[in-house]
Short mmCIF file of C-alpha atoms in Angstrom, two decimals:
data_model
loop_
_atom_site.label_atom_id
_atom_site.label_comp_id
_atom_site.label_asym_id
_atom_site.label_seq_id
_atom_site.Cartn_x
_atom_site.Cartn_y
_atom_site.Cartn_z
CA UNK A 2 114.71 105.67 72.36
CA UNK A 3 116.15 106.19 75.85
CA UNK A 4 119.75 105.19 75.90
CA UNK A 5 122.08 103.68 78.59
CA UNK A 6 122.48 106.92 81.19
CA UNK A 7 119.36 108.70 79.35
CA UNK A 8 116.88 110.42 81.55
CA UNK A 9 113.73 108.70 80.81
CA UNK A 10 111.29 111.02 83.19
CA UNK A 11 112.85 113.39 80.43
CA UNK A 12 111.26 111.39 77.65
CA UNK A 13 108.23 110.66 79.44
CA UNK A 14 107.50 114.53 79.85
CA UNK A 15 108.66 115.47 76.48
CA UNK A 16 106.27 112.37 75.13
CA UNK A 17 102.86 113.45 73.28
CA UNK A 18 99.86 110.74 73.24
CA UNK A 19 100.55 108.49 70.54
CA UNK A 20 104.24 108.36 71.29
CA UNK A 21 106.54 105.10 72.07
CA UNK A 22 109.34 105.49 74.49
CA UNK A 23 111.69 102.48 73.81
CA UNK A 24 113.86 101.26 76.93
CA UNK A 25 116.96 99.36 76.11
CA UNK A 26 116.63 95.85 77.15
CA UNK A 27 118.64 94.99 80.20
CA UNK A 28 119.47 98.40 80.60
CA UNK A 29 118.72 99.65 84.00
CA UNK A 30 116.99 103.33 84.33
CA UNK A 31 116.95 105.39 87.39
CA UNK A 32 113.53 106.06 88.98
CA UNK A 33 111.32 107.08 90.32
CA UNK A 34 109.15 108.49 88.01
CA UNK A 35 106.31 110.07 87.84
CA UNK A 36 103.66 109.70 84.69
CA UNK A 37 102.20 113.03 83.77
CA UNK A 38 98.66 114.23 83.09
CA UNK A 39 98.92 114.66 79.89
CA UNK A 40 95.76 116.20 77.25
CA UNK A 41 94.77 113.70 74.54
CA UNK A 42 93.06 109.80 74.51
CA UNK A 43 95.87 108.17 72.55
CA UNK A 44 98.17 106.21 74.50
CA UNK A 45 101.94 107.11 75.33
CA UNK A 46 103.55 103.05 75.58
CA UNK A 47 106.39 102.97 77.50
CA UNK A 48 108.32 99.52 76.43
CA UNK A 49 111.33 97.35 75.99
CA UNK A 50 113.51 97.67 73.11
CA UNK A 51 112.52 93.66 73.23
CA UNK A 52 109.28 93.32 74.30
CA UNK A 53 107.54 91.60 70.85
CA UNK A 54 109.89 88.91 71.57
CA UNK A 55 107.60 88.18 74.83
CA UNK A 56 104.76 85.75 74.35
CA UNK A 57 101.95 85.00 76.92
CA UNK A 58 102.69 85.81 80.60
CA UNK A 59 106.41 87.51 81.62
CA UNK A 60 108.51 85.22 83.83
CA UNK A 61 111.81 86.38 85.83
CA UNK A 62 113.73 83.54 83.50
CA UNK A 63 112.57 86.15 81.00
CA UNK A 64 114.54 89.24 82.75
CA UNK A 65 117.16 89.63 79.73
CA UNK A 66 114.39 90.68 77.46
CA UNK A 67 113.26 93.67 79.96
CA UNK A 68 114.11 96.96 80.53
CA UNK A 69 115.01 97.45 84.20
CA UNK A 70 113.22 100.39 86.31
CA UNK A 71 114.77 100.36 89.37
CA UNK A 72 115.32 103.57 92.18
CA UNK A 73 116.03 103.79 96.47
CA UNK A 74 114.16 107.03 96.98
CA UNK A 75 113.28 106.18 101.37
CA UNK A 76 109.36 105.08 100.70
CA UNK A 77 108.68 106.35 97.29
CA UNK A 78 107.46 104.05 94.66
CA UNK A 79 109.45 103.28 91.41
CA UNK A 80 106.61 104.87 89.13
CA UNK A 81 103.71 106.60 90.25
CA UNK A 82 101.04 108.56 88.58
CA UNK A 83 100.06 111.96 88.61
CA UNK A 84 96.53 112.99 89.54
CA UNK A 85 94.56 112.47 87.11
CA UNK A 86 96.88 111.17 84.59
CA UNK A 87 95.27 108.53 81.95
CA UNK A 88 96.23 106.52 78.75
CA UNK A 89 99.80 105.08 79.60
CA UNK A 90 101.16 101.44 78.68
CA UNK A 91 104.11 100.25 80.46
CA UNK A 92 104.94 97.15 78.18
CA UNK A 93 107.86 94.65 79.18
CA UNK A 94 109.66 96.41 82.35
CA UNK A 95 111.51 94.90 85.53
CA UNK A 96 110.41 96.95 88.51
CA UNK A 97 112.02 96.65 92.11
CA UNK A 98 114.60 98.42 94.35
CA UNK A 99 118.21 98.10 93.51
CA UNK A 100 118.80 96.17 96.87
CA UNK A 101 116.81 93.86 100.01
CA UNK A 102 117.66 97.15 102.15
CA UNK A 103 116.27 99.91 100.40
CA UNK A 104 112.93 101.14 102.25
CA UNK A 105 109.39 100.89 100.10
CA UNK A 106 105.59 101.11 100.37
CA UNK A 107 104.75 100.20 96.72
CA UNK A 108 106.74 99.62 93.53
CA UNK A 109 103.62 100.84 91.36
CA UNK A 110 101.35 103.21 92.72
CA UNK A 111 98.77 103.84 90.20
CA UNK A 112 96.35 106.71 91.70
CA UNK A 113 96.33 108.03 95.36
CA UNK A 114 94.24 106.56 98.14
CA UNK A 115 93.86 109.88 99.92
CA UNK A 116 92.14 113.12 100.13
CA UNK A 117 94.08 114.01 96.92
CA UNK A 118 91.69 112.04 95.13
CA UNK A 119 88.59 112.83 95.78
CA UNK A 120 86.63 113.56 92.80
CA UNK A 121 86.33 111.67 89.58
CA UNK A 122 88.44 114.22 87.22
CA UNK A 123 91.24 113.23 89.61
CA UNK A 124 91.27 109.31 89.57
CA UNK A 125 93.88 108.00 87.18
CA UNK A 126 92.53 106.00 84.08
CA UNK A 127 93.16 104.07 80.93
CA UNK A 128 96.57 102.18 82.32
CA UNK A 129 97.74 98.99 81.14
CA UNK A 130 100.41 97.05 82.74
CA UNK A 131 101.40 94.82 80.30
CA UNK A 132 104.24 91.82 80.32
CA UNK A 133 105.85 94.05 83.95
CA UNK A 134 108.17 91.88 86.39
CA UNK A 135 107.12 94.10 89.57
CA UNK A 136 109.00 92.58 92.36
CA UNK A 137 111.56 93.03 95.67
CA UNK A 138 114.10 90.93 97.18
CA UNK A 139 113.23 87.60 99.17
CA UNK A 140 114.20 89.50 102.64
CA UNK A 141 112.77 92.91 101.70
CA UNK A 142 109.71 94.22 103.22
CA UNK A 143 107.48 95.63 100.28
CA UNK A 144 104.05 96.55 101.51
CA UNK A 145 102.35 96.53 98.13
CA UNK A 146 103.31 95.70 94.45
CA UNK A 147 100.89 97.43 92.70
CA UNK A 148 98.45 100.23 94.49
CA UNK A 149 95.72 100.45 92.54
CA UNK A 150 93.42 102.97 93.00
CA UNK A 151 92.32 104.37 89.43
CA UNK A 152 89.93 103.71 86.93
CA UNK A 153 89.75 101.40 83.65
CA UNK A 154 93.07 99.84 84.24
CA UNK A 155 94.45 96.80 83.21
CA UNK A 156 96.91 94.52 84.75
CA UNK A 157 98.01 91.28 82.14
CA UNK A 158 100.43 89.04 81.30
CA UNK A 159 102.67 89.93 84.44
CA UNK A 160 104.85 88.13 87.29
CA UNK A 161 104.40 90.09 90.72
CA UNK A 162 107.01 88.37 93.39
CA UNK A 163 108.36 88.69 96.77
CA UNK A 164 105.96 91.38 97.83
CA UNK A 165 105.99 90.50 101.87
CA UNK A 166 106.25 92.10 105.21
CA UNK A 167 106.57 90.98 108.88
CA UNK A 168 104.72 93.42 111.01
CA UNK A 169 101.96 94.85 108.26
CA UNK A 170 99.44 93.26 105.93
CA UNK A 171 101.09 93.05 102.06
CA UNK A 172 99.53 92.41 98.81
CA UNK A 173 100.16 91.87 95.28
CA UNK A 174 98.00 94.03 94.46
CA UNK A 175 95.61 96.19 96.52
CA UNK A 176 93.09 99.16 95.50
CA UNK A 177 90.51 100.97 98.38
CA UNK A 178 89.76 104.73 96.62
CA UNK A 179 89.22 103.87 92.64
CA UNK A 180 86.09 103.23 91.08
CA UNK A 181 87.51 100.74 88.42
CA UNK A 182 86.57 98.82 86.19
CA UNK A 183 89.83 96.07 86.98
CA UNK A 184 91.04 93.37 84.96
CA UNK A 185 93.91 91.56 85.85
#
């Protein structure tokens, strides 16, 4: 359990595969973070302390039951993966920018689409996205919500909003260097 204050990129590194880190519900947490390669095929689930209480697809009237990820680091996503890192759930989280005027490519960026990533052992895989709120502020410019460039990835039961921009092309979601498979 990550308290109020508590250093979750701390947990996340100290985590093992097989390993839940709970997030307080409502409870905002500092980002960005980064998730780890880590050795190992079990999954590390990174959740809300209420999460089982949401059924079906997540809705913003559902924000009280989410644990809120939220940083204003000048065009670096909220949570972002290592290379190669694999077998991560994020389960029940509010993603975004703590105000319309902080500065941001992507909230999610899951794999790289450069050079960086140019063989298979470094494509990010087995990621599920799971119940997220991944949003920004109806007059921020967010170029992307989720960058998805990774393999075997999931993206369910999740409310992607206000991802917009005046003078560039934006998406929901957008992937261009991962081999997949995709389902969202």
């Amino acid at each position: 359990v990550v308290p109020l204050g508590g250093d979750i990129q701390a947990a996340i590194n100290a985590a093992v595969p097989g390993d839940t880190i709970v997030l307080e519900a409502g409870t905002t947490y500092r980002g960005p973070i980064t998730l780890p390669l880590k050795s190992g095929d079990s999954y590390i689930t990174i959740q809300s302390s209420r999460a089982s209480e949401i059924t079906g697809r997540v809705s913003p009237s559902q924000s009280s039951l989410l644990a809120k990820l939220r940083s204003n680091i000048v065009a670096e996503p909220v949570i972002k993966t290592a290379v190669g890192a694999h077998h991560y759930k994020l389960i029940g989280l509010d993603i975004s920018t703590f105000a319309a005027t902080d500065f941001i490519y992507d909230l999610v960026r899951l794999g790289s689409g450069d050079t960086n990533q140019s063989d298979l052992s470094a494509v990010p895989h087995h990621l599920t996205l799971d119940r997220l709120w991944i949003h920004g502020f109806d007059t921020q410019e967010v170029q992307r919500g989720v960058s998805l460039n990774t393999a075997e990835t999931s993206i369910i039961n999740s409310y992607i909003s206000d991802i917009h921009s005046v003078d560039i092309e934006a998406q929901a979601i957008c992937g261009w260097n991962g081999p997949g498979p995709y389902h969202i």
